[in-house]
XYZ file of N, CA and C in Angstrom:
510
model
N 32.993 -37.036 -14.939
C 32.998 -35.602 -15.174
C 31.573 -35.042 -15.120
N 30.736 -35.636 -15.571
C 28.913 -35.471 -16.023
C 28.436 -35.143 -14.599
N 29.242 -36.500 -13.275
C 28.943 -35.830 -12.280
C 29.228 -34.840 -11.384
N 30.610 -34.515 -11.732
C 30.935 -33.415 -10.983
C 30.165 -32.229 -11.073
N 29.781 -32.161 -12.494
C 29.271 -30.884 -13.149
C 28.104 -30.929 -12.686
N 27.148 -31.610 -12.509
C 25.821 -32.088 -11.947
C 25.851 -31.678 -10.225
N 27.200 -32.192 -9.994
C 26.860 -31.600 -8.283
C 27.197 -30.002 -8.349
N 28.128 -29.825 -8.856
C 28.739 -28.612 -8.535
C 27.037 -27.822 -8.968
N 26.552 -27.841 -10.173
C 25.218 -27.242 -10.327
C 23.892 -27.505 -8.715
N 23.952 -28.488 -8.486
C 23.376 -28.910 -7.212
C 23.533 -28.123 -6.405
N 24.668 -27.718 -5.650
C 25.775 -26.867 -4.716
C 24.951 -25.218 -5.215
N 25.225 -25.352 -6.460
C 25.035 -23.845 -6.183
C 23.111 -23.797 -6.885
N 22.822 -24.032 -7.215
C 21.298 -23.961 -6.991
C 20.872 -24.216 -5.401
N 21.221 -25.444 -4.159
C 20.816 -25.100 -3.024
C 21.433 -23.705 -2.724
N 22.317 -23.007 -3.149
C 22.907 -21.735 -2.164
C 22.484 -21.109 -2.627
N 21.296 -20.950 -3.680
C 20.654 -19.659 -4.140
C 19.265 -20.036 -3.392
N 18.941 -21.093 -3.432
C 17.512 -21.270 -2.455
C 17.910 -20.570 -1.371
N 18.562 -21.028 -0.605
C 19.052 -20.855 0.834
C 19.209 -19.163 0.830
N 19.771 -18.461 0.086
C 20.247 -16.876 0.619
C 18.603 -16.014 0.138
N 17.796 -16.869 -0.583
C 16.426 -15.909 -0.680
C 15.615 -16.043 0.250
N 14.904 -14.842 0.438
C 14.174 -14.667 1.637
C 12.771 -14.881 1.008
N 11.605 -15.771 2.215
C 11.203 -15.872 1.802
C 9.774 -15.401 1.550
N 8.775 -15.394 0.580
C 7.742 -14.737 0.541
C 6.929 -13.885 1.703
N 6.917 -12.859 2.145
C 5.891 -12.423 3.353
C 4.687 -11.759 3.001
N 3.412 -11.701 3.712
C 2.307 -10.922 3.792
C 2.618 -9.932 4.761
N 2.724 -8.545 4.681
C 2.532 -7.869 5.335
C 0.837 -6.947 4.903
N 0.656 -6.912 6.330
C -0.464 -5.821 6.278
C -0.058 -4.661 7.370
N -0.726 -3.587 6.315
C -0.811 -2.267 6.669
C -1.806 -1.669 6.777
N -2.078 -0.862 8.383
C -3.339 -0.280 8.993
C -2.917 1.098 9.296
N -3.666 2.365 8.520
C -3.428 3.409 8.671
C -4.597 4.040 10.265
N -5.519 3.313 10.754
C -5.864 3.491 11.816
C -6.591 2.355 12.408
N -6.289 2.587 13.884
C -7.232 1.297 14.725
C -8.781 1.128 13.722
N -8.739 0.045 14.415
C -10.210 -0.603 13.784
C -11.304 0.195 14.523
N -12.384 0.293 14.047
C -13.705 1.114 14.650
C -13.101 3.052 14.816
N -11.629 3.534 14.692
C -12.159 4.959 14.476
C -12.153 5.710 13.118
N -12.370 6.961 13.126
C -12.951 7.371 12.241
C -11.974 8.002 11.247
N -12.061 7.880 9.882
C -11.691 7.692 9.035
C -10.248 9.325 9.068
N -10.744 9.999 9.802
C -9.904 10.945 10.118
C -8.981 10.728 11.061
N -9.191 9.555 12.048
C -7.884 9.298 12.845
C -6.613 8.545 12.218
N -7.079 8.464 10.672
C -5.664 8.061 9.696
C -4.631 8.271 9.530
N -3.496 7.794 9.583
C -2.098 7.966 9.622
C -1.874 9.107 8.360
N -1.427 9.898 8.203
C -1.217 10.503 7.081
C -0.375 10.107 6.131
N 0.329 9.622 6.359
C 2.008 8.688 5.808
C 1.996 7.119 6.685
N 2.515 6.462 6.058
C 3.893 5.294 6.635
C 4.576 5.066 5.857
N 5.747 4.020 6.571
C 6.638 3.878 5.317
C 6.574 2.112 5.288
N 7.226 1.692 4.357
C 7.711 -0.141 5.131
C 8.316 -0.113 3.754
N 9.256 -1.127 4.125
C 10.147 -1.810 3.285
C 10.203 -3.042 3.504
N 10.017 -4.041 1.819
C 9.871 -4.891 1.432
C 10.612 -5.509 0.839
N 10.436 -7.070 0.293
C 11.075 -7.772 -0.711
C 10.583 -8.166 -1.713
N 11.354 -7.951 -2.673
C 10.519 -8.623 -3.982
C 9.878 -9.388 -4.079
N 8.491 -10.047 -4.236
C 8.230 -10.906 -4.156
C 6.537 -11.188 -3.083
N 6.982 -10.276 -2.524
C 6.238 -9.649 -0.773
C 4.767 -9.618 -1.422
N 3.628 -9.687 -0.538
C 2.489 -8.981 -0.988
C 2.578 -8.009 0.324
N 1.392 -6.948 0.126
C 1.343 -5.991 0.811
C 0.132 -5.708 0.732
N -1.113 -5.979 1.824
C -2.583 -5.751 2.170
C -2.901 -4.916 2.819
N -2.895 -3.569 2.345
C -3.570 -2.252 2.653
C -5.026 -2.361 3.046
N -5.188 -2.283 4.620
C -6.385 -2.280 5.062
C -7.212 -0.628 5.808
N -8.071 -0.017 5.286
C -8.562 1.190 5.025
C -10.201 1.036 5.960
N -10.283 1.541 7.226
C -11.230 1.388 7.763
C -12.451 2.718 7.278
N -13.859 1.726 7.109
C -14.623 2.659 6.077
C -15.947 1.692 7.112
N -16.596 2.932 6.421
C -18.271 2.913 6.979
C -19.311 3.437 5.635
N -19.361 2.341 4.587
C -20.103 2.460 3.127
C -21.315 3.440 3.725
N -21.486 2.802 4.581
C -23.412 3.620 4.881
C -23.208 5.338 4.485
N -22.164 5.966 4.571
C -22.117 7.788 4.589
C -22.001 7.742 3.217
N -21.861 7.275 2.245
C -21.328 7.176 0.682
C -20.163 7.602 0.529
N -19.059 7.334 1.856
C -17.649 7.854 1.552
C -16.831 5.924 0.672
N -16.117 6.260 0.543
C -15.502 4.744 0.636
C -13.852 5.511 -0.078
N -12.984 4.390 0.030
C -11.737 4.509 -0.027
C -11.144 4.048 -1.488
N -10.616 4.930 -2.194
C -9.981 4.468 -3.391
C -8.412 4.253 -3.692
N -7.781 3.859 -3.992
C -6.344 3.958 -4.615
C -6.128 4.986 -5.816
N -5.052 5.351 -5.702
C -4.930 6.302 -6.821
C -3.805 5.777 -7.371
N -4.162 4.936 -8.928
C -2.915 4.392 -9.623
C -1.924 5.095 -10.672
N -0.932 6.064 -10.004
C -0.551 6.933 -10.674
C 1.232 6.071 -9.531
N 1.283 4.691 -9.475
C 2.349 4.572 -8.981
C 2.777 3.384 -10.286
N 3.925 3.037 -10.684
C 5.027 2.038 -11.274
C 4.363 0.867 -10.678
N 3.375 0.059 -11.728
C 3.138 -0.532 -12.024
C 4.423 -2.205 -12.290
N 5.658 -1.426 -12.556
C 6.723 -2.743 -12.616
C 7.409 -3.216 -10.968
N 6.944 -2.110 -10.468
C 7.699 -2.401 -8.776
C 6.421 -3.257 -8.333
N 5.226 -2.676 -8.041
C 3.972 -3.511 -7.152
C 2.621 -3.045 -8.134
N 1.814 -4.055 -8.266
C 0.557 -4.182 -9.040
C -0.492 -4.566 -8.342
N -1.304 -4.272 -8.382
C -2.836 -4.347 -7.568
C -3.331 -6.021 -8.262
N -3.803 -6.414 -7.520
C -4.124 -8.031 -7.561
C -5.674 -8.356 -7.369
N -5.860 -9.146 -8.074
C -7.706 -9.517 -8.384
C -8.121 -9.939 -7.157
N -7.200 -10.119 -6.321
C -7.365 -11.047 -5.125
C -8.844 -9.741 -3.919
N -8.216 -9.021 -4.391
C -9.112 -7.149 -3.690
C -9.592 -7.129 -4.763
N -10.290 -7.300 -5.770
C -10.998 -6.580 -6.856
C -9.901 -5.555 -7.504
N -8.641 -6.022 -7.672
C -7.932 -5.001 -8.261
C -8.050 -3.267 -7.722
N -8.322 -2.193 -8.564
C -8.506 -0.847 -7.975
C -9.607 -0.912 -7.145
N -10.329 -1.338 -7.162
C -12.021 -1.567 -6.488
C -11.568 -1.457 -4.920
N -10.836 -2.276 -4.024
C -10.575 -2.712 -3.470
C -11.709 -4.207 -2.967
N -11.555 -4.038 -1.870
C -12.656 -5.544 -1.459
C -13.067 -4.846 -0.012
N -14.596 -5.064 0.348
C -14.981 -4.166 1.448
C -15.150 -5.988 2.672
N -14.685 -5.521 3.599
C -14.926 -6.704 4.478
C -15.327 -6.225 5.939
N -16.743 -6.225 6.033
C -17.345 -6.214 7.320
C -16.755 -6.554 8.258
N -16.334 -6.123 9.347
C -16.065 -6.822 10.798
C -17.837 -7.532 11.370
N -17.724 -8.388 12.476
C -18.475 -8.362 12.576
C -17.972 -9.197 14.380
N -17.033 -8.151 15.027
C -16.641 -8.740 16.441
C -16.737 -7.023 17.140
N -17.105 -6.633 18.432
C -16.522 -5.626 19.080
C -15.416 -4.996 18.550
N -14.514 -5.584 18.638
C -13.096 -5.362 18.813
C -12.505 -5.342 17.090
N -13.200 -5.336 16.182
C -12.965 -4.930 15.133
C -12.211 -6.163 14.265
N -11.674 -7.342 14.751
C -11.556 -8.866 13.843
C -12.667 -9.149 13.527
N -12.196 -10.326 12.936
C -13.332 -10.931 12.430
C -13.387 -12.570 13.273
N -12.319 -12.668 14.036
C -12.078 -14.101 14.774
C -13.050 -14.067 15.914
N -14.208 -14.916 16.032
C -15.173 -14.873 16.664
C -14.720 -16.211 17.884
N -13.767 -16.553 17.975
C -13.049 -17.217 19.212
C -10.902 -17.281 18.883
N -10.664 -16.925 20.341
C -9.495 -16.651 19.948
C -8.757 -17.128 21.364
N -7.799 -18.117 21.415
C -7.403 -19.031 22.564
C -8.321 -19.450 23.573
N -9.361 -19.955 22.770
C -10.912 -20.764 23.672
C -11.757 -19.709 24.086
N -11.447 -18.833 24.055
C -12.448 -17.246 24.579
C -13.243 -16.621 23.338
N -14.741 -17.083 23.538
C -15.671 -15.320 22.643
C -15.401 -14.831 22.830
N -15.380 -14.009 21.729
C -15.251 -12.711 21.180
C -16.774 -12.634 21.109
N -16.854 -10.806 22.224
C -18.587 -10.035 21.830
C -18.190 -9.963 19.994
N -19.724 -10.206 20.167
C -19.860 -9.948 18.205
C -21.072 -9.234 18.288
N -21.392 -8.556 17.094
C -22.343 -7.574 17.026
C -23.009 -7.801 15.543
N -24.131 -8.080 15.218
C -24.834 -8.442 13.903
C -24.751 -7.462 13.059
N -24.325 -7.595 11.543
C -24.161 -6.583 10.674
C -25.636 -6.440 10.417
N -25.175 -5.064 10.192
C -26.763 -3.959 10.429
C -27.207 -3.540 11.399
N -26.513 -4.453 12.748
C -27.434 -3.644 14.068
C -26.725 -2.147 14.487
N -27.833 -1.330 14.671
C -27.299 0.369 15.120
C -26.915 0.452 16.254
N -25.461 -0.997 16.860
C -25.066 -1.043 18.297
C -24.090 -0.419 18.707
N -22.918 -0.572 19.495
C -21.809 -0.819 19.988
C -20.930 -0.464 18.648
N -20.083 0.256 18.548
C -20.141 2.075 18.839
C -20.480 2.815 17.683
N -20.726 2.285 16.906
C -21.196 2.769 15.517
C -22.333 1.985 14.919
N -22.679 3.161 14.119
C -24.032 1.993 13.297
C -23.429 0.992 12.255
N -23.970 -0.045 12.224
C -23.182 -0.654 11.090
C -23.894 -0.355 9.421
N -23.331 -0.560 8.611
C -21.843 -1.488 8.288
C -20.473 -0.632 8.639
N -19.640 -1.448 8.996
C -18.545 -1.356 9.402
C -17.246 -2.090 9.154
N -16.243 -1.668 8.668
C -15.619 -2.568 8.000
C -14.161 -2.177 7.439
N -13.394 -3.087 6.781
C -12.157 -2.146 5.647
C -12.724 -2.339 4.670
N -11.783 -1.490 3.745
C -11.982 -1.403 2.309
C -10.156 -2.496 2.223
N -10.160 -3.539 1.521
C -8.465 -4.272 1.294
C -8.085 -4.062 0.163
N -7.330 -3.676 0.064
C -6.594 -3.407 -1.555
C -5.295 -4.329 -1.406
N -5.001 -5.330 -2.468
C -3.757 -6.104 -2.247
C -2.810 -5.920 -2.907
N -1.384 -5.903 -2.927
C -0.854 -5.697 -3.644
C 0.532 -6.314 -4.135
N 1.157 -6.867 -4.928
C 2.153 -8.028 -4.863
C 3.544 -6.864 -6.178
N 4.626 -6.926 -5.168
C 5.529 -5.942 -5.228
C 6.454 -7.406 -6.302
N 6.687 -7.147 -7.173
C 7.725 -8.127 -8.143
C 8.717 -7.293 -8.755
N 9.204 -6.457 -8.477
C 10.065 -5.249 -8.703
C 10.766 -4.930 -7.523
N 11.659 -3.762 -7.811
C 12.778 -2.944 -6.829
C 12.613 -1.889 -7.291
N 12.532 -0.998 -5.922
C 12.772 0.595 -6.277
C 11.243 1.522 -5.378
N 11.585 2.426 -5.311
C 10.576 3.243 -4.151
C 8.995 3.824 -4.797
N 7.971 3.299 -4.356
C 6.847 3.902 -4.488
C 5.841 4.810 -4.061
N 4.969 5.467 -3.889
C 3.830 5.766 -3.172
C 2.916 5.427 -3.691
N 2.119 4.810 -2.485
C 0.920 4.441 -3.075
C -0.366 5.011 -2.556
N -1.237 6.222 -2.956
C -2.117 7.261 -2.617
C -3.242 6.738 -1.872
N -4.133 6.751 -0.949
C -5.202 6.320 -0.414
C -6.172 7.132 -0.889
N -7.416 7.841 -1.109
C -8.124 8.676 -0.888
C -9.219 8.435 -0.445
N -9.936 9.021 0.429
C -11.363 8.455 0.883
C -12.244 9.587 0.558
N -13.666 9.269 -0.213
C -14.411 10.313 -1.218
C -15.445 9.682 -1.572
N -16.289 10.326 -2.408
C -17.753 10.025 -2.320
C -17.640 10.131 -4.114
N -17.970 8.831 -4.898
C -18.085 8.741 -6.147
C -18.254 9.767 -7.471
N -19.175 9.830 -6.849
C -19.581 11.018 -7.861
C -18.864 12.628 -7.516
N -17.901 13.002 -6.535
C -17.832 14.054 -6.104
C -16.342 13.925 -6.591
N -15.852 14.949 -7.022
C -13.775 14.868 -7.822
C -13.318 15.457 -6.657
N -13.514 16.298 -5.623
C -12.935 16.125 -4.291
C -12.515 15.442 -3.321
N -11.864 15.015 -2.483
C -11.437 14.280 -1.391
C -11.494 14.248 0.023
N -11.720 13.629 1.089
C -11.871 14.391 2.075
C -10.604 14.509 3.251
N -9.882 12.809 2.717
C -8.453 12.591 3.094
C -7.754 11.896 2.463
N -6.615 11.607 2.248
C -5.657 11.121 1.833
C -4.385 10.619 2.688
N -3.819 8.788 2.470
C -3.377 8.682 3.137
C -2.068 8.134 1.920
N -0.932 7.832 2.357
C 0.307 7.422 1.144
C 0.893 6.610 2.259
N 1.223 5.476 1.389
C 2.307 4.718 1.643
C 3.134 4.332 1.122
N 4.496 4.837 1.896
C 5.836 5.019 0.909
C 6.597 3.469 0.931
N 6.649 3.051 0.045
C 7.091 1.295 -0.031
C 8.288 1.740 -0.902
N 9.319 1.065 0.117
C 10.633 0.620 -1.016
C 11.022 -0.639 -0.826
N 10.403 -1.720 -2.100
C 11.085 -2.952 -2.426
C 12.527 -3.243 -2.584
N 12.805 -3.945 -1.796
C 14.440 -4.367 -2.270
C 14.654 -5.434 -2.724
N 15.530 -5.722 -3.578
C 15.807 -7.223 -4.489
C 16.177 -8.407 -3.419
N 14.996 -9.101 -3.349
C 15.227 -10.786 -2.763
C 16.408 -11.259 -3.188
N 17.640 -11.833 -2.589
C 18.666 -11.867 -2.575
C 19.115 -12.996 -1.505
């Protein structure tokens, strides 16, 4: 009897592995790499799974004293900002290829690269995102505010939202 009960538990613990989906990274780019902070998407949307992280990447140029913030005025029980980005801070990460990666060979082929700090190819540097990460352990619809602004100034110059609705891993 000890074993029946033992498999039958077996049986249905593999069929709960099996019907969950499993962990994904998605990243989200509100504009190509290298343009300007105004060619930003104004909105997107994506839908997720519980469980999901979600790496909001925000193309910024520190040198103007603009840089990109989050605005945490979203439900905290659906998706939470992660130390992994400096939490609200975000995390600033230089490119340092033409083409705006950071993969300086890619199927046996260089990649032009351009030295951080040089005033080359098409902008002066630094050049870079701002990453904010974020790990969704909840269900239910969010926005999550972008703003790009200059510290000391309570104005904005844009704002971008991304509308995330987590759905229960299942």
């Amino acid at each position: 009897m000890k074993t029946v009960v033992a498999l039958a538990l077996l049986v249905v613990a593999c069929g709960v592995a099996l019907a969950a989906v499993d962990n994904v990274i998605h990243e989200v780019r509100f504009a190509d790499v290298y343009r300007h902070w105004s060619a930003s998407a104004p909105s997107k949307s994506l839908t997720v799974y519980s469980g999901d992280a979600v790496l909001i990447r925000m193309n910024e140029n520190p040198g103007t004293g603009y840089r990109w913030v989050i605005v945490e005025d979203f439900s905290t029980s659906v998706c939470s900002l992660q130390p992994t980005a400096n939490n609200a801070d975000g995390l600033y990460e230089p490119s340092t290829t033409t083409d705006g990666s950071d993969d300086k060979v890619v199927d046996g082929t260089a990649r032009p690269t351009v030295p951080p700090g040089a005033a080359e190819w098409p902008f002066p540097y630094p050049w870079g995102d701002r990453r904010f990460d974020l790990r969704c352990s909840g269900t239910g619809n969010i926005v999550i505010k972008l703003r790009y602004k200059r510290s000391w100034e309570t104005k904005y110059s844009w704002e971008s939202q991304l509308n995330l609705n987590v759905i229960a891993n299942t």
